[in-house]
Coordinates of C-alpha atoms and ligand atoms in Angstrom, one line a residue:
X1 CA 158.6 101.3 309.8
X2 CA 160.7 99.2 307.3
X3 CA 163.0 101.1 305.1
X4 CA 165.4 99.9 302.4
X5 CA 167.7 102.3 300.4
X6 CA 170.9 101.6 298.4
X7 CA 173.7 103.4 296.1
X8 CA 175.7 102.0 293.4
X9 CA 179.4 101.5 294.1
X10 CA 180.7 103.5 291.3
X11 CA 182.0 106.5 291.3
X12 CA 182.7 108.9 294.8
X13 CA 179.8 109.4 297.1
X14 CA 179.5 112.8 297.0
X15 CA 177.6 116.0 298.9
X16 CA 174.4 115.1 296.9
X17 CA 174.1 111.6 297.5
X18 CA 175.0 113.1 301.4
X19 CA 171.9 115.5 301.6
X20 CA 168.9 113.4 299.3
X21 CA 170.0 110.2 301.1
X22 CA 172.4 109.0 303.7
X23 CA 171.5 112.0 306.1
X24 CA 168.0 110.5 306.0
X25 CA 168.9 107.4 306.8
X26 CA 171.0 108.7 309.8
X27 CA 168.0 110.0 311.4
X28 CA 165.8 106.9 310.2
X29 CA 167.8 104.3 311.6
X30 CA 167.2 106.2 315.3
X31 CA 163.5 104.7 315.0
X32 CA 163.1 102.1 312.2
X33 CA 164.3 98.9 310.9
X34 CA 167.0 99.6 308.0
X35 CA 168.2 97.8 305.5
X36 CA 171.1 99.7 303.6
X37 CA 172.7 98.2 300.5
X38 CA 175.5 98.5 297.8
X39 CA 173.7 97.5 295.0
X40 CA 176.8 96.7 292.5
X41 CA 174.0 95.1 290.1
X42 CA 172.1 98.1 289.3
X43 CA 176.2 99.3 288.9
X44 CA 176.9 96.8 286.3
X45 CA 174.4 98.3 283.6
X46 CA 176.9 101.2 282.8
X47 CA 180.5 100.9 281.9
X48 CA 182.8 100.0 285.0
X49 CA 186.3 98.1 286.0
X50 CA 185.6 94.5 287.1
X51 CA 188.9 95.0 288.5
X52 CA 188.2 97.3 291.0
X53 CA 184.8 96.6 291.7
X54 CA 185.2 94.9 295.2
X55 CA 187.4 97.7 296.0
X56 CA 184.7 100.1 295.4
X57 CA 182.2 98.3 297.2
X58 CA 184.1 97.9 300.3
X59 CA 185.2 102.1 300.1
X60 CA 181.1 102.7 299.9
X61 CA 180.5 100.7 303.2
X62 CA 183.5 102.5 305.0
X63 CA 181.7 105.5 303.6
X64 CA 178.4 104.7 305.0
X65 CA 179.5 104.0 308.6
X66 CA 181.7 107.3 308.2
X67 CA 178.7 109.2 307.4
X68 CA 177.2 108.0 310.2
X69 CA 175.1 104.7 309.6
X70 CA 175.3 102.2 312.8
X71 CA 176.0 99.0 311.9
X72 CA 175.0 98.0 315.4
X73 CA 171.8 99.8 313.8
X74 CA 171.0 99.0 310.8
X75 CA 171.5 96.1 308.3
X76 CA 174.2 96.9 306.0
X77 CA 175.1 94.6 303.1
X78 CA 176.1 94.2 299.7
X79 CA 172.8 93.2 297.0
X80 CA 174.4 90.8 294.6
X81 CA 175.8 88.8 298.1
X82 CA 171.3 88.0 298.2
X83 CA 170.5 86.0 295.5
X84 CA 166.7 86.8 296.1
X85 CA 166.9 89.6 294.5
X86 CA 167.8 88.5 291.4
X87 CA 165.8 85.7 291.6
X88 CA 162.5 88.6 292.9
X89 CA 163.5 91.1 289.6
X90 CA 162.5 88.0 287.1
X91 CA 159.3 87.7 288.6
X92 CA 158.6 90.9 289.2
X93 CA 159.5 91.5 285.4
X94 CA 156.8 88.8 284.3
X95 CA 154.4 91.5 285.6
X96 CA 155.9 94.9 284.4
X97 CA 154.7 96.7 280.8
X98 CA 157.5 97.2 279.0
X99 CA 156.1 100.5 277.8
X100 CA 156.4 101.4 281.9
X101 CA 160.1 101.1 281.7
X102 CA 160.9 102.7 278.3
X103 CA 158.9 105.7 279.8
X104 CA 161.5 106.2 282.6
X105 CA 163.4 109.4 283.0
X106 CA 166.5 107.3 284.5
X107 CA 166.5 105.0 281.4
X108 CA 165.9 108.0 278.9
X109 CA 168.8 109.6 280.0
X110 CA 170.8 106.3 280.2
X111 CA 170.4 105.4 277.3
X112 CA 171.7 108.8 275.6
X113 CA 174.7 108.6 277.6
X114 CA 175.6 104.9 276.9
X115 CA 174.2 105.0 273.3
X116 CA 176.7 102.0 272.5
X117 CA 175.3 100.0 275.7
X118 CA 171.9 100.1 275.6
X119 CA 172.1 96.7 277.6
X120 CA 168.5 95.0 278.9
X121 CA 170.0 95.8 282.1
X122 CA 169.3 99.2 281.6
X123 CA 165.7 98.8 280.9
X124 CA 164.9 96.3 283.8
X125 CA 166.8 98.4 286.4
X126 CA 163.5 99.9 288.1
X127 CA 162.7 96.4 288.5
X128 CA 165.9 95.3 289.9
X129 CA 165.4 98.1 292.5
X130 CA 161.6 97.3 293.2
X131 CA 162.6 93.9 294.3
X132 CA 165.3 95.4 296.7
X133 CA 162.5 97.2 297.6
X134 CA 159.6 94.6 298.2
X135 CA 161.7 91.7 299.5
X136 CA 161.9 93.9 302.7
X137 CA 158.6 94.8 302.5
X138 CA 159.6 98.0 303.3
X139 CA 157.5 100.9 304.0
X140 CA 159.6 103.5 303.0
X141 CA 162.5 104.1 300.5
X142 CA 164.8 107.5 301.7
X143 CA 166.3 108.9 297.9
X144 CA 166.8 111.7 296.4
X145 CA 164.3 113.2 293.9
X146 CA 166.0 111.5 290.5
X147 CA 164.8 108.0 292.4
X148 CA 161.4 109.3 292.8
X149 CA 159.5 107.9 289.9
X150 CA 161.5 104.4 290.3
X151 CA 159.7 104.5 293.9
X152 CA 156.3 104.8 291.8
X153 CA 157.0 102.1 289.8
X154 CA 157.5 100.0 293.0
X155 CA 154.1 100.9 294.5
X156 CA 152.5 99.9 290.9
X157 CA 154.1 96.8 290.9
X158 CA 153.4 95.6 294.7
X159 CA 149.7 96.7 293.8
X160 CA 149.8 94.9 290.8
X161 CA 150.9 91.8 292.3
X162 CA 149.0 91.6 295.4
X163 CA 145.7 92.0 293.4
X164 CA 147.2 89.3 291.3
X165 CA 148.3 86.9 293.8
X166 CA 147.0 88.2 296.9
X167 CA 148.0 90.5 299.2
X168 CA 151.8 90.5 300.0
X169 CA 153.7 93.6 299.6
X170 CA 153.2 97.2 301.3
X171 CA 152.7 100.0 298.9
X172 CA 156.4 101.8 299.9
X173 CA 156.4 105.4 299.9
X174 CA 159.9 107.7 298.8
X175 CA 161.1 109.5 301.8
X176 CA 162.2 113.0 300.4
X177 CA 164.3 115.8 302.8
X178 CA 162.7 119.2 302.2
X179 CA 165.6 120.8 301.3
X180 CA 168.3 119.1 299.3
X181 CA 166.6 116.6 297.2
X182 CA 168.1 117.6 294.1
X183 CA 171.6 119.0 294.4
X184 CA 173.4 120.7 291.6
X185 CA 176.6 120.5 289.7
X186 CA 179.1 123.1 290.8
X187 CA 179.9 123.2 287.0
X188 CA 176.4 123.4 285.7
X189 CA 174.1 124.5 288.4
X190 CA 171.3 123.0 286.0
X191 CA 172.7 119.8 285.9
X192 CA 172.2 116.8 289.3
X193 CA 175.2 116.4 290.7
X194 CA 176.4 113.1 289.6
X195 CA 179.0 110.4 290.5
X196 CA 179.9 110.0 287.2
X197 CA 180.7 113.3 286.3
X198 CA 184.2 115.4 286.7
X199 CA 185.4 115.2 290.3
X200 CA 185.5 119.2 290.0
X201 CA 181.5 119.3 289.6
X202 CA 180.8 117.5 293.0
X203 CA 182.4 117.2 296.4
X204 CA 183.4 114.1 297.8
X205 CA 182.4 113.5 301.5
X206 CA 186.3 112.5 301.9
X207 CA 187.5 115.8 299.6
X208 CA 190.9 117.2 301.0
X209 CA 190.0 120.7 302.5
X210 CA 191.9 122.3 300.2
X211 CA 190.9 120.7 297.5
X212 CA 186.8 121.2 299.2
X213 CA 187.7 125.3 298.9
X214 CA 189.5 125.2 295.4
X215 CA 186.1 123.5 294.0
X216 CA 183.7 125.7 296.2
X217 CA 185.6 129.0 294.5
X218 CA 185.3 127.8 291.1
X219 CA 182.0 127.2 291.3
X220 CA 179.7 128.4 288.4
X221 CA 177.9 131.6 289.7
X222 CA 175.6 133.7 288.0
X223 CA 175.9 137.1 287.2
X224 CA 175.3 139.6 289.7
X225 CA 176.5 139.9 293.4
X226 CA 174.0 139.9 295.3
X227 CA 173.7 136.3 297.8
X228 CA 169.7 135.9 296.8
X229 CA 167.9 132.6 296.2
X230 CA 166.1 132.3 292.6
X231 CA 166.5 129.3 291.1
X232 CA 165.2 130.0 287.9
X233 CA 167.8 133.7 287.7
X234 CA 170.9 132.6 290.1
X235 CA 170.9 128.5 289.9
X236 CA 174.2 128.6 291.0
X237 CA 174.1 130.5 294.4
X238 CA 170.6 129.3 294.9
X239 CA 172.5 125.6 294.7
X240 CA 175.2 127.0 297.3
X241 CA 172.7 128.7 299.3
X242 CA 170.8 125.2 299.9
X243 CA 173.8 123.3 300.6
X244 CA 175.1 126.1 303.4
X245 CA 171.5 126.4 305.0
X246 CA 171.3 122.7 305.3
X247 CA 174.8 122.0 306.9
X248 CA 174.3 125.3 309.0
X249 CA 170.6 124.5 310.0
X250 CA 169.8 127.7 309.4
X251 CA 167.0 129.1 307.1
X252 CA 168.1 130.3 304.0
X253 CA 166.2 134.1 304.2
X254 CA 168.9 134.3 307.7
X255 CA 171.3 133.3 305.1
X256 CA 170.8 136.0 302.6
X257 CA 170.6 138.9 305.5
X258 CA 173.8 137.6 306.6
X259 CA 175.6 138.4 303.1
X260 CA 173.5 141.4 302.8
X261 CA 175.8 143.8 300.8
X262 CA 178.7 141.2 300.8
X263 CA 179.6 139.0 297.4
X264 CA 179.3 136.2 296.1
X265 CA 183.5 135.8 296.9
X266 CA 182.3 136.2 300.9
X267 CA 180.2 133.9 300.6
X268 CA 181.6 131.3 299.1
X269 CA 184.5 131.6 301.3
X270 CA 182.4 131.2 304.1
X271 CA 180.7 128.2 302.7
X272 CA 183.6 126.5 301.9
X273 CA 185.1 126.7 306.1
X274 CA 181.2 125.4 306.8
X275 CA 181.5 122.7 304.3
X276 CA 185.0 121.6 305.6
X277 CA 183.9 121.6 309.3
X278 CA 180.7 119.6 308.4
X279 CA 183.2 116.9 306.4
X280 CA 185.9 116.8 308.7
X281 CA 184.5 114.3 311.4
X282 CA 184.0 111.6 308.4
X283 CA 187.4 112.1 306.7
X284 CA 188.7 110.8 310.4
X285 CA 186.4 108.4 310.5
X286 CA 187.2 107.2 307.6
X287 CA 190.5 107.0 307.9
X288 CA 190.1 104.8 311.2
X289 CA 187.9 102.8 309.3
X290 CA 190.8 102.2 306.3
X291 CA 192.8 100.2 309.1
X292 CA 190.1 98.2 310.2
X293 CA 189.8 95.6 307.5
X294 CA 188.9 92.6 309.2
X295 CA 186.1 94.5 311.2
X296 CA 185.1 96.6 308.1
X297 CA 184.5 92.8 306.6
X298 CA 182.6 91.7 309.7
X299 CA 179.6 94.2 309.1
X300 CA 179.2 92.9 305.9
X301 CA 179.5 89.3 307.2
X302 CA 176.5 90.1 309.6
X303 CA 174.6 92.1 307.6
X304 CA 174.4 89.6 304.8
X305 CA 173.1 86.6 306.9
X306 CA 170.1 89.5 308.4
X307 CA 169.1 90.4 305.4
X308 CA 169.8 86.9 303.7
X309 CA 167.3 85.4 306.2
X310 CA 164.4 88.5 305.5
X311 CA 164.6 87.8 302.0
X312 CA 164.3 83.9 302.4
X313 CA 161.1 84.2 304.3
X314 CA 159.3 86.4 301.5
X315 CA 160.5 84.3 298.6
X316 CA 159.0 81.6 300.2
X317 CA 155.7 83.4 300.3
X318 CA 156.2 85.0 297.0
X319 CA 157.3 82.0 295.3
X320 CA 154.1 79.7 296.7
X321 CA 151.7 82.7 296.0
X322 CA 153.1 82.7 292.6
X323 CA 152.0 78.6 292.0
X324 CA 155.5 78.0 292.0
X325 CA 157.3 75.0 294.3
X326 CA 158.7 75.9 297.4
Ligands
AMP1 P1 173.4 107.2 293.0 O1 174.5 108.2 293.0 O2 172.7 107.2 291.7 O3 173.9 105.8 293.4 O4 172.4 107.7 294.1 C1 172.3 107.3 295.4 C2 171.3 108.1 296.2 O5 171.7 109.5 296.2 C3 169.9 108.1 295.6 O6 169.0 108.1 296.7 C4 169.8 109.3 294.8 O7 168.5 109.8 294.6 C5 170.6 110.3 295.7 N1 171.2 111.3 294.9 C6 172.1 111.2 293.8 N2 172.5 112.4 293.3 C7 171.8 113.3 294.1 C8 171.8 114.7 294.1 N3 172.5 115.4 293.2 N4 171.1 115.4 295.0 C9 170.3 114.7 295.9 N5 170.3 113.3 296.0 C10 171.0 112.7 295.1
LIG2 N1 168.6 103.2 291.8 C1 169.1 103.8 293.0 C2 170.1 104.9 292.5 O1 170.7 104.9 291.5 C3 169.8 102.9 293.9 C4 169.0 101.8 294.4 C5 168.9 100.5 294.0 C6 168.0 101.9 295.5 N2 168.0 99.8 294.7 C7 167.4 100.6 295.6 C8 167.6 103.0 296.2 C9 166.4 100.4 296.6 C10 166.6 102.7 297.2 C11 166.0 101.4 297.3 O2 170.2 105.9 293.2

């Protein structure tokens, strides 16, 4: 199978971003041909730094391969690096509804955060993302459950499309985990966790142990003591419990029998050791990788010329299929 995902370069990759994506992709790129990007264009459509901009970019790669992604593996590269995709979004938006877009979820909730940038950007971004998509003609798309309905909006569009102007583009599908799609905000279990919120509400993959067990502690719980999960009644240790049975690889019910009588203090202690042993690995990693510039460079050097030469081929297609010169 083909499979393209992508995250932003703003902002920390946290725990989240850990659990609804890159761990998919770990186990995808075993079997399947990956293309990973930074998308820094879908980044520029909320405030950020120009100045720091490259920096952040290169810290996400050093964070993928720290995760675990194999750049002998998979294709890893920076989107704005492929001018296809640019060039794939304005055709793809000559196709799209506008009432689609204004009916996303993302852009909703964009759009009351940024209420002074309600930039075009914003509105177009699903179709920025389903030309990432398509240009691969990839199969399926690993996110977490807030990239779901951008997903859909792919498939509508490739259908669209190849009824349009023949067949050209697989229908992708989102590759969901079971567990962990959706991870909460320590500091308002009923918010995502997000990038762009206070460093306290999310844990970094590269978080100092210390600093892993101060946030862990502080973490909103519910009232009560008892380690059960209900999301609806205990968001917070249902949030905690999902996170511990996923790095543990044990079920949650084993979970709950384990802190049977115990409190939530236990617990959370004994989450925070698991968390830190899970993390530990990529924190050295990642600090190998900080000293390896020129080769940390090189993988994006390749990368770019693979993915370059993919997108060429369907642009070709797309751009005869669409009566356009080639
Ligand atoms: P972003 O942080 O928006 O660049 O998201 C990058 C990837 O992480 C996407 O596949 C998201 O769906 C996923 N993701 C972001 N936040 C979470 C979260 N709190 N829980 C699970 N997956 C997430
Ligand atoms: N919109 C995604 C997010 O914010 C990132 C993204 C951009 C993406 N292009 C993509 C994910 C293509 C998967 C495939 O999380």
């Amino acid at each position: 199978m083909r499979i393209v995902s992508g995250i932003q370069p703003t902002g920390n990759i946290h725990i989240g971003n850990y659990l609804g994506a890159i761990k998919q992709w770990i186990s995808l790129q075993e079997k399947n041909e990956c293309v990973f990007m930074i998308v820094d264009l879908h980044a520029l459509t909320a405030p950020y730094d120009q100045k720091t901009l490259q920096e952040k970019i290169t810290e996400k790669l050093i964070a993928y391969v720290a995760a675990g992604v194999d750049p002998e593996k998979a294709i890893i590269f920076v989107q704005s690096e492929v001018k296809e995709h640019t060039e794939l979004a304005w055709l793809l938006n000559t196709i799209c509804p506008v009432g689609e877009l204004e009916r996303m979820t993302q852009y909703k909730d964009k759009s009351k955060k940024f209420k002074d940038n309600v930039n075009a950007g914003l509105l177009n971004y699903p179709v920025l993302m389903a030309a990432d998509i398509l240009l691969y003609k990839a199969e399926g798309v690993p996110v977490g459950k807030d990239q779901a309905q951008h997903v859909e909006m792919t498939r509508t569009l490739a259908k669209k499309f190849n009824s349009k102007f023949g067949k050209t583009f697989p229908e992708p599908k989102e590759l969901m985990p079971e567990f962990g799609s959706k991870i909460m905000s320590l500091t308002d279990p009923k918010k995502k966790m997000s990038k762009s919120d206070d460093p306290k509400s999310y844990i970094s993959l590269f978080d100092l142990p210390e600093d892993i067990e101060k946030k862990i502690m502080a973490s909103e719980t519910d009232s009560g003591k008892a380690v059960i999960f209900n999301v609806t009644k205990k968001p917070g240790i249902s949030n905690l419990l999902t996170i511990y049975s996923i790095l543990e690889g044990k079920p949650i019910s084993a979970i709950e029998k384990q802190f049977k009588g115990k409190g939530y203090g236990d617990f959370k202690k004994s989450l925070a050791k698991t968390v830190i042993n899970y993390l530990e690995p990529f924190r050295r990693k990642q600090k190998e990788l900080l000293s390896r510039e020129v080769y940390v460079q090189e993988i994006l050097k390749k990368g770019k010329a693979r993915a370059k030469t993919m997108a060429e081929t369907t642009m070709q297609e797309v751009r005869e299929k669409m009566g356009l010169s080639s």
